[in-house]
Coordinates of C-alpha atoms and ligand atoms in Angstrom, one line a residue:
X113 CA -1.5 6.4 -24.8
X114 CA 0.7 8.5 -22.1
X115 CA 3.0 9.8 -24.5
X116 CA 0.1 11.1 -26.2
X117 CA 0.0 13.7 -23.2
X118 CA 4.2 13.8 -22.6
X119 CA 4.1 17.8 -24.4
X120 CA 1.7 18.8 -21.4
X121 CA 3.9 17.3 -18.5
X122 CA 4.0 20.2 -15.8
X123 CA 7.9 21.0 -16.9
X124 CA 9.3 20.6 -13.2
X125 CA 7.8 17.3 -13.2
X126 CA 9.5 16.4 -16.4
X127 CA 13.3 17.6 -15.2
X128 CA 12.5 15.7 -11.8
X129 CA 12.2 12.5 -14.4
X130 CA 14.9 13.1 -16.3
X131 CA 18.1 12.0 -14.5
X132 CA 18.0 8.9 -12.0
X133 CA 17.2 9.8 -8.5
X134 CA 18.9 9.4 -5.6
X135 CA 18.0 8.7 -2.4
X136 CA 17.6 10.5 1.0
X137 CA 19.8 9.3 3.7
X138 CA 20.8 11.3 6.8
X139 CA 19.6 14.8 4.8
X140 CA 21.9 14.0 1.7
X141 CA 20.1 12.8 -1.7
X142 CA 23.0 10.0 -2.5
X143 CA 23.2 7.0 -4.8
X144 CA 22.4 3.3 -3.6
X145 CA 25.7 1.9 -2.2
X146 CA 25.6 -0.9 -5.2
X147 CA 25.1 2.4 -7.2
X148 CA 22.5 0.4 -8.9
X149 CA 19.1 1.8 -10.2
X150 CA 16.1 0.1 -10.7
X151 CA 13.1 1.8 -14.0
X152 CA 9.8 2.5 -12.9
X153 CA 6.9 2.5 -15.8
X154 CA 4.2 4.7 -16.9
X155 CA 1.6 2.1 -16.9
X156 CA -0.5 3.5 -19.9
X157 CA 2.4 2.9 -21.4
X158 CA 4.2 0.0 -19.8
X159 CA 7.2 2.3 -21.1
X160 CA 10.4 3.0 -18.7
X161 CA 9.2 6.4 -16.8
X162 CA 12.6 7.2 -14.6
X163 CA 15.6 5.5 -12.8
X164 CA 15.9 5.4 -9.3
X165 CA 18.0 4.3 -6.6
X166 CA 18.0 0.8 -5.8
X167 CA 18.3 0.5 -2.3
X168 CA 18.9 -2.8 -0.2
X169 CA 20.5 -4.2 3.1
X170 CA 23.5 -1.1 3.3
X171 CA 21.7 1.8 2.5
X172 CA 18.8 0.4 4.7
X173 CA 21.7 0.3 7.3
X174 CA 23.3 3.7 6.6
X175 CA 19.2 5.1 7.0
X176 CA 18.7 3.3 10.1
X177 CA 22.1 4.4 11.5
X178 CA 20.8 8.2 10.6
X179 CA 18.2 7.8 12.1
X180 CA 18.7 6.4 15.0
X181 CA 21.3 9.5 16.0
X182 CA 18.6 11.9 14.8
X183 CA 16.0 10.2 17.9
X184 CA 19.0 10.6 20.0
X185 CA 19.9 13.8 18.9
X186 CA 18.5 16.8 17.3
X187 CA 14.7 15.6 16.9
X188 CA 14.6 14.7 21.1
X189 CA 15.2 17.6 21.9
X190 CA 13.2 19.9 19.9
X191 CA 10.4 21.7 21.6
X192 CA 7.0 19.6 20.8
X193 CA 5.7 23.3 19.2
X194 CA 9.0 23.2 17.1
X195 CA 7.9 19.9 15.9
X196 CA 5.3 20.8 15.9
X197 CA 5.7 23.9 13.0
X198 CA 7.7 21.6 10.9
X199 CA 5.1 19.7 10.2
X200 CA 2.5 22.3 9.6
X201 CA 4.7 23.6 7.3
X202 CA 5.5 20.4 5.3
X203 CA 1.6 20.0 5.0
X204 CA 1.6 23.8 3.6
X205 CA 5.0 22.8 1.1
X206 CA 2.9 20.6 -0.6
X207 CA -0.3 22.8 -0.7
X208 CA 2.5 25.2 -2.7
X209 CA 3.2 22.2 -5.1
X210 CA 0.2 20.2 -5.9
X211 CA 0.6 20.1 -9.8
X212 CA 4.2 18.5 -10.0
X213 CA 2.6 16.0 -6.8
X214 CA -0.5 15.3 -9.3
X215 CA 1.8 14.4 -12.2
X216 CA 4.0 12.7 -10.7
X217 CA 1.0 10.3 -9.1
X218 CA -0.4 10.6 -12.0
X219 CA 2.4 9.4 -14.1
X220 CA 4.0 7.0 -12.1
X221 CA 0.5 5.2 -10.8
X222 CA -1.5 5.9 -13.5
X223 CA -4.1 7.6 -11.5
X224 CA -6.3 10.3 -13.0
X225 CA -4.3 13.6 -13.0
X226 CA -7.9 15.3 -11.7
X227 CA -8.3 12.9 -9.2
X228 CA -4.7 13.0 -7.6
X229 CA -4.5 16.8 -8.1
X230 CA -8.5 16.5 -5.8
X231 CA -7.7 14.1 -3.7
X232 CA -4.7 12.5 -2.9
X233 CA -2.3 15.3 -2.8
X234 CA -4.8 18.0 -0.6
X235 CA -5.9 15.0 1.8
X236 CA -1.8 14.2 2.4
X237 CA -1.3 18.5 3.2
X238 CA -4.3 17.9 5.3
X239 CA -2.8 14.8 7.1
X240 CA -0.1 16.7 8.0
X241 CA -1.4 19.5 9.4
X242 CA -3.7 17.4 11.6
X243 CA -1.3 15.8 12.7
X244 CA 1.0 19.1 13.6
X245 CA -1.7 19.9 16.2
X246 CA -1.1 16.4 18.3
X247 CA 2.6 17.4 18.9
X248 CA 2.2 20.0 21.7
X249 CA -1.0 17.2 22.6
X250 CA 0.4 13.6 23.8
X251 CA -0.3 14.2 27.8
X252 CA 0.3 11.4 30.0
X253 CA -2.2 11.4 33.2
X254 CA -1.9 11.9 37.2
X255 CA -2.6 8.7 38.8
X256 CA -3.7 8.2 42.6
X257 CA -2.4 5.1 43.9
X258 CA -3.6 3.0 46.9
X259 CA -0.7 0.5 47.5
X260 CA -1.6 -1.9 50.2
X261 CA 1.4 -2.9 52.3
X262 CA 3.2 0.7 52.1
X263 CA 0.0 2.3 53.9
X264 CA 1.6 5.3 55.2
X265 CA 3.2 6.1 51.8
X266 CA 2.6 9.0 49.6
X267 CA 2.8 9.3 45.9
X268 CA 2.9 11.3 43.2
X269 CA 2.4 9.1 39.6
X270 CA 2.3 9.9 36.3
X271 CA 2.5 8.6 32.8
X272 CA 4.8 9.9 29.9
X273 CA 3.8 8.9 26.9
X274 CA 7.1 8.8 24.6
X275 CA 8.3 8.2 21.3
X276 CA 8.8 4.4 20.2
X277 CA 12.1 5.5 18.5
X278 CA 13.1 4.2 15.2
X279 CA 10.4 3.4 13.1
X280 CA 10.4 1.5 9.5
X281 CA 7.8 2.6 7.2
X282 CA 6.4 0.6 3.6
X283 CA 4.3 1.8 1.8
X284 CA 2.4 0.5 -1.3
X285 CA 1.7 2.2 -4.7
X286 CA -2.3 2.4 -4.7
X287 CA -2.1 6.5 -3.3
X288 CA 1.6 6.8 -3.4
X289 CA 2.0 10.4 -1.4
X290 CA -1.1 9.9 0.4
X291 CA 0.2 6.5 2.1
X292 CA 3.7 8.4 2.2
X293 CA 1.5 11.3 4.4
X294 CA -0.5 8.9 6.5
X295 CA 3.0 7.0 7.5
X296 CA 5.3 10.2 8.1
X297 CA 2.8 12.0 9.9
X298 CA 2.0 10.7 13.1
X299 CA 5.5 9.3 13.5
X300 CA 6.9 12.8 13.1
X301 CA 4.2 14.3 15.5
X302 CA 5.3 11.8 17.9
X303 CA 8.8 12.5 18.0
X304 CA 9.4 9.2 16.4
X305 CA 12.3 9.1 13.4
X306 CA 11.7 7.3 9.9
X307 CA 13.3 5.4 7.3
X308 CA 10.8 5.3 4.9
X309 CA 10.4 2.6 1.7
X310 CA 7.9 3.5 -1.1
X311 CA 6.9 1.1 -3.4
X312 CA 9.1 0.0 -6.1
X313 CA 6.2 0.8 -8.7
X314 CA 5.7 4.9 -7.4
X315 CA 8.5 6.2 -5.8
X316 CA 8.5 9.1 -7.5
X317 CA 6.2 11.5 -5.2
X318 CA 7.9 10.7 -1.5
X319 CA 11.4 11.4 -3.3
X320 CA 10.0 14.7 -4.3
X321 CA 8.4 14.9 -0.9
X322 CA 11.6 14.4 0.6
X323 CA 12.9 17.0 -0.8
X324 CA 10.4 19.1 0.6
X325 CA 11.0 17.7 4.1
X326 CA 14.4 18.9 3.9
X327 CA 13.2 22.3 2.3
X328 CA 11.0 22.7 5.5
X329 CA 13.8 22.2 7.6
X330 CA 13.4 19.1 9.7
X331 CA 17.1 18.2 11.1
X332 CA 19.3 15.4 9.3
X333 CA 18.3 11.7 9.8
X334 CA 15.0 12.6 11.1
X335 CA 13.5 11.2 7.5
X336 CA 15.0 9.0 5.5
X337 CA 13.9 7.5 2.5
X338 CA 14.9 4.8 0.7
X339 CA 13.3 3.2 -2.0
X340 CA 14.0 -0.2 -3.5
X341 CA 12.0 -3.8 -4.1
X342 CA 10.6 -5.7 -1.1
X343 CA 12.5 -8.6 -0.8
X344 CA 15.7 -6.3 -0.7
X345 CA 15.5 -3.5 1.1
X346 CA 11.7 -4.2 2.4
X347 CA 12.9 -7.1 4.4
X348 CA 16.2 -5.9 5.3
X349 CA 14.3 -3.1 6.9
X350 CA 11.5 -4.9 8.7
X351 CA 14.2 -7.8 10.0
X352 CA 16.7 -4.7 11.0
X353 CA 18.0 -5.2 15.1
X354 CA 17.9 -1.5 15.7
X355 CA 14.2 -1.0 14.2
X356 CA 12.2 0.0 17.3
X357 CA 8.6 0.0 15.2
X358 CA 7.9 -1.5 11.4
X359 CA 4.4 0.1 9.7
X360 CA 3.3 -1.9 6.6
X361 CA 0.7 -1.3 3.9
X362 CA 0.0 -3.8 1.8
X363 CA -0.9 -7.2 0.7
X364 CA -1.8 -9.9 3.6
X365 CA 1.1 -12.4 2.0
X366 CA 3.8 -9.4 2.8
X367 CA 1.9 -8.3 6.1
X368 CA 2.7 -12.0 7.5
X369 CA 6.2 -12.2 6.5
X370 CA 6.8 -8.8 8.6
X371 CA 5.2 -10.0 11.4
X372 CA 7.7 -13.0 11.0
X373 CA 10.9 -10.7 10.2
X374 CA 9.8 -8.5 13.2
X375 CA 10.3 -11.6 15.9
X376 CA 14.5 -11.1 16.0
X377 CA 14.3 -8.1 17.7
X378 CA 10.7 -8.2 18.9
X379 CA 9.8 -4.8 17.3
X380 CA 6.6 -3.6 17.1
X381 CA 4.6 -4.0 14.3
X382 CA 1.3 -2.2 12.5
X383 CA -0.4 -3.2 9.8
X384 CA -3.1 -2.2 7.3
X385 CA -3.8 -4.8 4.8
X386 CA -6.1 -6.4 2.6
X387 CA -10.2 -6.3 2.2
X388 CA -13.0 -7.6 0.6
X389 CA -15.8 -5.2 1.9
X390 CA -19.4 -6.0 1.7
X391 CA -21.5 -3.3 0.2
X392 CA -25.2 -4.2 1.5
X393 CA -28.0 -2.2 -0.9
X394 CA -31.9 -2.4 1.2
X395 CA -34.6 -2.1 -1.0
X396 CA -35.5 1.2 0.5
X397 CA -32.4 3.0 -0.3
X398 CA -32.2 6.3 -2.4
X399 CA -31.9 4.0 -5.6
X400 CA -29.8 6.7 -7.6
X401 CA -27.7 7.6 -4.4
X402 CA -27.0 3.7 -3.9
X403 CA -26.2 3.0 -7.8
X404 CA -24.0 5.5 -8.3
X405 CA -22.3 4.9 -4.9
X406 CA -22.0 1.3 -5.3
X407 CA -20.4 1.9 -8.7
X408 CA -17.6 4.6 -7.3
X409 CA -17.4 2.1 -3.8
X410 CA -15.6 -0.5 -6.4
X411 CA -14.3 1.5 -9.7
X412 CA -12.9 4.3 -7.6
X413 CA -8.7 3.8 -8.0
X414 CA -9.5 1.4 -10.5
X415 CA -10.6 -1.0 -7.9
X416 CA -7.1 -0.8 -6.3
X417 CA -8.2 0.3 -2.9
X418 CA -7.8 -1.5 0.3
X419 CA -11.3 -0.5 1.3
X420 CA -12.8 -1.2 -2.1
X421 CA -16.6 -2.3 -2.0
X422 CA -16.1 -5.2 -4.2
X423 CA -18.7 -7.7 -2.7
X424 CA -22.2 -5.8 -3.6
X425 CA -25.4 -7.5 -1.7
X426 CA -28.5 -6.3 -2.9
X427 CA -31.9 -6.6 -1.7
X428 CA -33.7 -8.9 -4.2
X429 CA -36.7 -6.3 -5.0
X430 CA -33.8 -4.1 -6.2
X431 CA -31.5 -6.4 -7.5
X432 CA -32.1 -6.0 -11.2
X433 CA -32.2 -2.3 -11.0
X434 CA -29.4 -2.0 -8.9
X435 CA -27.6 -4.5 -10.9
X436 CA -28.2 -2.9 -14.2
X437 CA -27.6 0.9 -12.7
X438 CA -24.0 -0.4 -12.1
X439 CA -23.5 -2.1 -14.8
X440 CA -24.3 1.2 -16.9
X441 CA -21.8 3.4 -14.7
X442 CA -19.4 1.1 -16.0
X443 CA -20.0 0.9 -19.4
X444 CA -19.7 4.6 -19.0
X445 CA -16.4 4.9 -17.6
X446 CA -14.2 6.7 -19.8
X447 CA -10.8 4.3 -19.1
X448 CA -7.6 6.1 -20.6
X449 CA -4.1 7.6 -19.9
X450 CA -4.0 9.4 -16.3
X451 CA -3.2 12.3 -17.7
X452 CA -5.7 13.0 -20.4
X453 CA -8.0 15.2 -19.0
X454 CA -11.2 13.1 -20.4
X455 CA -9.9 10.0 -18.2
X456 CA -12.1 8.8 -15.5
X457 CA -10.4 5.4 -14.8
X458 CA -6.6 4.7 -15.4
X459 CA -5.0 2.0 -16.0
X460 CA -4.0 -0.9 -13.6
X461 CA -0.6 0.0 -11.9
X462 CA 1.6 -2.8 -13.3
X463 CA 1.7 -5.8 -15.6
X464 CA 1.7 -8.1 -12.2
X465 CA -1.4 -6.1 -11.3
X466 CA -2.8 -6.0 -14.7
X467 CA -2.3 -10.1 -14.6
X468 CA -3.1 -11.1 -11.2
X469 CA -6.6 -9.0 -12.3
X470 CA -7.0 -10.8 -15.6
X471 CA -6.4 -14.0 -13.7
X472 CA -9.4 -13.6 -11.1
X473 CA -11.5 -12.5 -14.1
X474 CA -10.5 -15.6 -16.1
X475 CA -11.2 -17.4 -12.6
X476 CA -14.7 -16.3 -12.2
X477 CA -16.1 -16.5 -15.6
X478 CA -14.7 -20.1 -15.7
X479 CA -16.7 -21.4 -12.6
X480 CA -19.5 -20.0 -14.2
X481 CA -19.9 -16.2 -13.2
X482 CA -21.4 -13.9 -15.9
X483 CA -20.1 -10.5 -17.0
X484 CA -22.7 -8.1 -17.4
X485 CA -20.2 -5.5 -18.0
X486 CA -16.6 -5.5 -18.7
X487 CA -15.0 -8.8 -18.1
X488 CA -11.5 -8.6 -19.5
X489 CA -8.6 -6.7 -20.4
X490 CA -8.7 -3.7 -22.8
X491 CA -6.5 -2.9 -25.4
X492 CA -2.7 -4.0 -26.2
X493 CA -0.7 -1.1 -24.7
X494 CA -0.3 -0.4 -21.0
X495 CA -2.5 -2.3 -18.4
X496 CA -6.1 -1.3 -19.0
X497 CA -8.4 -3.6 -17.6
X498 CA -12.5 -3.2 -18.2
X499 CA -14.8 -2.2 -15.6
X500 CA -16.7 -5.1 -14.9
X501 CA -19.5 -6.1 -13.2
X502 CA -20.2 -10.1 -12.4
X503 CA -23.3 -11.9 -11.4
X504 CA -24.4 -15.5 -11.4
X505 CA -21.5 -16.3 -8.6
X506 CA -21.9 -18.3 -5.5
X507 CA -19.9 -17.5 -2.3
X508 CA -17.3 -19.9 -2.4
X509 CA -16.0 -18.7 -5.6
X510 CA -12.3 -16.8 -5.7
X511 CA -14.0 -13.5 -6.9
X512 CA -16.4 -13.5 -3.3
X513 CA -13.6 -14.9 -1.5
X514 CA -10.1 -13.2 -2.5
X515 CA -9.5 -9.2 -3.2
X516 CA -9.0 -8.6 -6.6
X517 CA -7.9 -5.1 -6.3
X518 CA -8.6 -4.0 -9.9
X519 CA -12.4 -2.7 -11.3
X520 CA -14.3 -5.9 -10.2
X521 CA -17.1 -5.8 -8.3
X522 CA -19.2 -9.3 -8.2
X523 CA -23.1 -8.3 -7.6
X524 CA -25.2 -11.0 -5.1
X525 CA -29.2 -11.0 -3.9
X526 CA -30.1 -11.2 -0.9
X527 CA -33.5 -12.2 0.5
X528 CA -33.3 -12.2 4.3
X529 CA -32.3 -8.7 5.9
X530 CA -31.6 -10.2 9.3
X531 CA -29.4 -12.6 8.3
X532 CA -27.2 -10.2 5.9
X533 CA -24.7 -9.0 8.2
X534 CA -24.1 -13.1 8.6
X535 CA -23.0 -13.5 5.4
X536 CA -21.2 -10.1 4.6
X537 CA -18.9 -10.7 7.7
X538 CA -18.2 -14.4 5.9
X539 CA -14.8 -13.2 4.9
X540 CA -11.6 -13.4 6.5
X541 CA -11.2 -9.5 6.4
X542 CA -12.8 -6.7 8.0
X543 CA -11.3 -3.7 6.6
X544 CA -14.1 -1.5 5.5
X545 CA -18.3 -2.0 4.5
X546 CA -21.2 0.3 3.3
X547 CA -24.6 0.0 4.1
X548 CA -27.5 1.7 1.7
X549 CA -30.7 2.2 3.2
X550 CA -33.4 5.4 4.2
X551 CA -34.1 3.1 7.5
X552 CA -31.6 4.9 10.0
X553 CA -32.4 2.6 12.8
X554 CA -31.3 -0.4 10.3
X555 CA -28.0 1.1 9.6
X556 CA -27.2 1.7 12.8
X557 CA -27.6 -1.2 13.8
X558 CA -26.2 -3.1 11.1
X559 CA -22.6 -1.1 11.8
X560 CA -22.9 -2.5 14.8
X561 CA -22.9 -6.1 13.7
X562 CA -20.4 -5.5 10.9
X563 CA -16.6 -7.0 11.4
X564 CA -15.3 -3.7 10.0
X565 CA -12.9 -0.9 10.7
X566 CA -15.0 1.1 9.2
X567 CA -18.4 1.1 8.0
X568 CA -20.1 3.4 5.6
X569 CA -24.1 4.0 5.9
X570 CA -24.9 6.3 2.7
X571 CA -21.5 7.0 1.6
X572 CA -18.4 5.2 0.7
X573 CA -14.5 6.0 0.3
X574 CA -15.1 9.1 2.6
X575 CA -11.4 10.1 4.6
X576 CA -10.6 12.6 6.9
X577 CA -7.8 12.7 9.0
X578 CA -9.5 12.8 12.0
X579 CA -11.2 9.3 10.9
X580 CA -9.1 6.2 12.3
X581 CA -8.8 3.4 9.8
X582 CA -7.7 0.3 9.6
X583 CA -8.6 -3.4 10.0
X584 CA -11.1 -5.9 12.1
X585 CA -9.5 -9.7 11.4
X586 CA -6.8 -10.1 9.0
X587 CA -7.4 -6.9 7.6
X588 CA -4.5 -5.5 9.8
X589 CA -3.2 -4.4 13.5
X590 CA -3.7 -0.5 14.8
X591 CA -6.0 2.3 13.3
X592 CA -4.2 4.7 10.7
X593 CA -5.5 8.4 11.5
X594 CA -7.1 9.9 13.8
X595 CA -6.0 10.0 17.7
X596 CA -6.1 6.3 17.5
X597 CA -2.7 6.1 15.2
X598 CA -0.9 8.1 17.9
X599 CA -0.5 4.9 19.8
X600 CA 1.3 3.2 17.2
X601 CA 3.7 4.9 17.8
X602 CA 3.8 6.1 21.5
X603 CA 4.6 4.1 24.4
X604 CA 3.9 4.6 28.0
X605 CA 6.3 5.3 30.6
X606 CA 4.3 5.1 34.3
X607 CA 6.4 7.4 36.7
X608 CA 6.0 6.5 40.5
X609 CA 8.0 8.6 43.1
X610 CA 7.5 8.3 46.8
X611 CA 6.8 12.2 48.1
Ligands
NAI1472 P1 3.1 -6.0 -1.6 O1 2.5 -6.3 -0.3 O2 4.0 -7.0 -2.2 O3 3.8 -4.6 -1.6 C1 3.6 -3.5 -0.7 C2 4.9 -3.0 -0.1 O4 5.6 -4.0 0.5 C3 5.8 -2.5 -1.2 O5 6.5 -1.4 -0.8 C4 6.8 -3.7 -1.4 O6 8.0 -3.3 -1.9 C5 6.9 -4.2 0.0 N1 7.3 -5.6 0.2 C6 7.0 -6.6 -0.7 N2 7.6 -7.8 -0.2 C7 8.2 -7.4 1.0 C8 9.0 -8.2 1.9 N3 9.2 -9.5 1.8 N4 9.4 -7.5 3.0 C9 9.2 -6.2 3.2 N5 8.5 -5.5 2.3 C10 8.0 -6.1 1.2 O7 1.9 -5.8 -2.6 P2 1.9 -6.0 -4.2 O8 2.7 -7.2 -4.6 O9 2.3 -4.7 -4.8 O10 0.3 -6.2 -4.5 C11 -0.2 -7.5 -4.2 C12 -1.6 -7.4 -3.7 O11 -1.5 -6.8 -2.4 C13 -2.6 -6.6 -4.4 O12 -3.2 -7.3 -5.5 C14 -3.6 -6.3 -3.4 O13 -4.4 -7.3 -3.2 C15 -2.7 -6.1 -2.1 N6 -2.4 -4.7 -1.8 C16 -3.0 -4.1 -0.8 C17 -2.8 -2.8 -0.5 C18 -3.5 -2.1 0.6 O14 -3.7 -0.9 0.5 N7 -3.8 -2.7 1.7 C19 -1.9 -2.0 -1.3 C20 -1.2 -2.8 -2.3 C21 -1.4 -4.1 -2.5
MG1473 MG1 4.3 -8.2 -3.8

């Protein structure tokens, strides 16, 4: 199906995916040390898209060393305004270059082209730009002190709140720029330095972004980017001594064994991980506000979204109607190549994806679940996968328990409104959860009983940059965005001089 659409390839994007790319390391694009290169697909296709530089352990260790005398050097001891511009800038580059970003999303994710060239790429320029404004921003405070045995003593005490230092970034492939943005921005604003590994399935768009970064002008070292698989040069990075910070996105499996590679050195670690978010329907919601909603809340990405409202509790008045309204949405989701314009869902990222998807389905319908839309794969080229909609489960099944992350959404009644926040916070993550109702006082105070990092009341899969994210229980540690992400990658120097 993607070759169908290869004649309307923006042509800087198609020259970008012509020759094997190299990798950015110390402000040099350079081959892996192995000078090995690893394919990435075009999942309509499950064809070979482009080559690129298979980093592991050395390259990791050549990034690490440039970036570690770029903190030291250069990026310490720019002005926080200078920084400050860079950024801003960067966030304008890509403003200047949305359609090659949006293909190459598009292409290497399989991603609508509309819906990278709407969202992901003007939400990454945005990141950065928000973020520009914190550089000249990260004040420390005045303290008074009242020691007790120095009585006599004066002081004057401050904080400083500095850069953690070297920080390792990995990212996964569900918003490949975007999650590139939401990394590189606050550690940049921070004065931090990066060595940055996309995900072996889209690397495409933060290779072109790094080009961009050195276009803009930030000095050698300060970004690095490496890309390469995660057992390579993913866990050289996280287990690296001279790491002072690893940020993961990702699955919960791979979240734990960074917590566990990050013990050697005792770096400091941030996570945003899996979810299985509740998506609670009242009766006395807007009905055609809540349908179509609930349906974007799950197929949006294809279902592979962190946040993804994939465990849909309806009010049992409603059920029916809210059930079938979904189940409709789906049936009239037009699933194709990213890059035909008529596509509204892609296709699944990879064949592990497209697999570990099937697998859950297969899962479900087994222990007696009922598809009352979708329900299995589609077609015998790339990794489609049906928009589906089960009912008939019960909440110990896999599909309640376990994200899918693909277009699965399983569909439950409830009968008791009190006791619905009980069972929606019955899950082991806390990412994200909507709430659909007309009653404000309801949904106010529903969010306050929800286990989430974020809750939605009449809306779902809304981002801003100024909106922290992240996860309550094993959905992850530290907020992505906002002012909260600033203290991933600060720390606090108290100052205390006797005057
Ligand atoms: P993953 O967690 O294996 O991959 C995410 C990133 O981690 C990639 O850059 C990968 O190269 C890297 N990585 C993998 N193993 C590593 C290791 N041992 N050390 C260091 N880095 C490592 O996720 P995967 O396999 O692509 O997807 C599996 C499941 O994870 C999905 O089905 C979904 O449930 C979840 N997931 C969650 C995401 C989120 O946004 N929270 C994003 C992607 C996947
Ligand atoms: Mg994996």
């Amino acid at each position: 199906m993607g070759t169908t659409f290869a004649a309307q390839i923006d042509p800087r994007v198609a020259s970008f995916i012509e020759k094997p790319r190299k990798m950015l390391i110390n402000g040099k694009w350079v081959d892996a040390v192995s000078g090995k290169t690893f394919p990435t697909y075009d999942p309509s296709t499950g064809e070979v898209l482009a080559q690129v530089a298979e980093g592991d352990r050395e390259d990791i260790n050549l990034a690490v060393k440039a970036a570690r005398q770029a903190f030291e050097g250069p990026w310490r001891k720019m002005t926080p305004s200078d920084r400050g511009r860079l950024i801003w800038k960067l966030g304008d580059l890509i403003d200047a270059h949305v359609e090659e970003f949006a293909y190459l999303d598009s292409l290497d994710n399989g991603k609508p082209l509309t819906v990278a060239r709407a969202a992901d790429v003007p939400l990454a320029a945005e990141l950065f730009r928000y973020m520009a404004g914190w550089a000249t921003k990260l004040e420390g405070n005045t303290i008074p002190l009242s020691v007790p045995y120095t009585p006599k003593a004066k002081y004057l005490s401050y904080t400083l709140r500095e850069p953690v230092g070297v920080v390792g970034q990995i990212i996964p492939w569900n918003f490949p720029l975007l999650m590139a943005a939401w990394k590189l921005g606050p550690a940049l604003t921070t004065g931090c330095t990066v060595i940055l590994k996309p995900a072996e399935q889209t690397p495409l768009s933060a290779l072109r972004l790094g080009e961009l970064i050195v276009e803009a002008g930030f000095p050698e070292g300060v970004v690095n980017i490496v890309p390469g698989y995660g057992e390579t040069a993913g866990a050289a990075l996280a287990a690296h001594p001279d790491v002072d910070k690893i940020a993961f996105t990702g699955s919960t499996e791979v979240g734990r064994l960074i917590v566990q590679a990050a013990t050697g050195n005792l770096k400091r670690v941030s996570l945003e991980l899996g979810g299985k978010s509740p998506n609670v329907v009242f009766k006395d919601a807007d009905m055609d506000v809540a349908i179509g909603g609930a349906a974007s809340a799950i197929f949006f990405n294809h279902g592979q979204c962190c946040c993804a409202g994939s465990r849909l509790y309806i009010e049992k008045e409603v059920f029916d109607k809210v059930v079938d309204g979904v189940a409709a949405n789906a049936k009239k989701i037009r699933v194709g190549a990213g890059l035909d314009p008529k596509t509204q869902m892609g296709p699944l990222v990879s064949q592990e994806q497209l697999n570990r998807v099937c697998g859950y389905l297969e899962s479900g319908l087994s222990e007696g679940a009922k598809a009352i839309a979708g329900g299995q794969k589609k077609g015998d080229k790339g990794y489609f996968v049906e928009p589906t909609v089960l009912v008939d489960t019960t909440d110990n099944m896999k599909v309640v328990q376990e994200e899918i992350f693909g277009p699965v959404v399983v569909a439950m009644p409830f009968t008791d409104p009190e006791e619905i926040a009980l069972r929606a916070n019955d899950n082991v993550y806390g990412l994200a959860a909507g709430i659909w109702t007309r009653d404000i006082s309801k949904a106010h105070r529903m969010a306050e009983n929800l286990q989430a990092g974020t809750v939605w009341i009449n809306c779902y899969n809304i981002f801003d940059a100024a909106l922290p994210f992240g996860g309550y229980k094993q959905s992850g540690w530290g907020r992505e965005m906002g002012h909260e992400v600033l203290n991933n990658y600060t720390q606090t120097k108290a100052v205390c001089a006797r005057i």
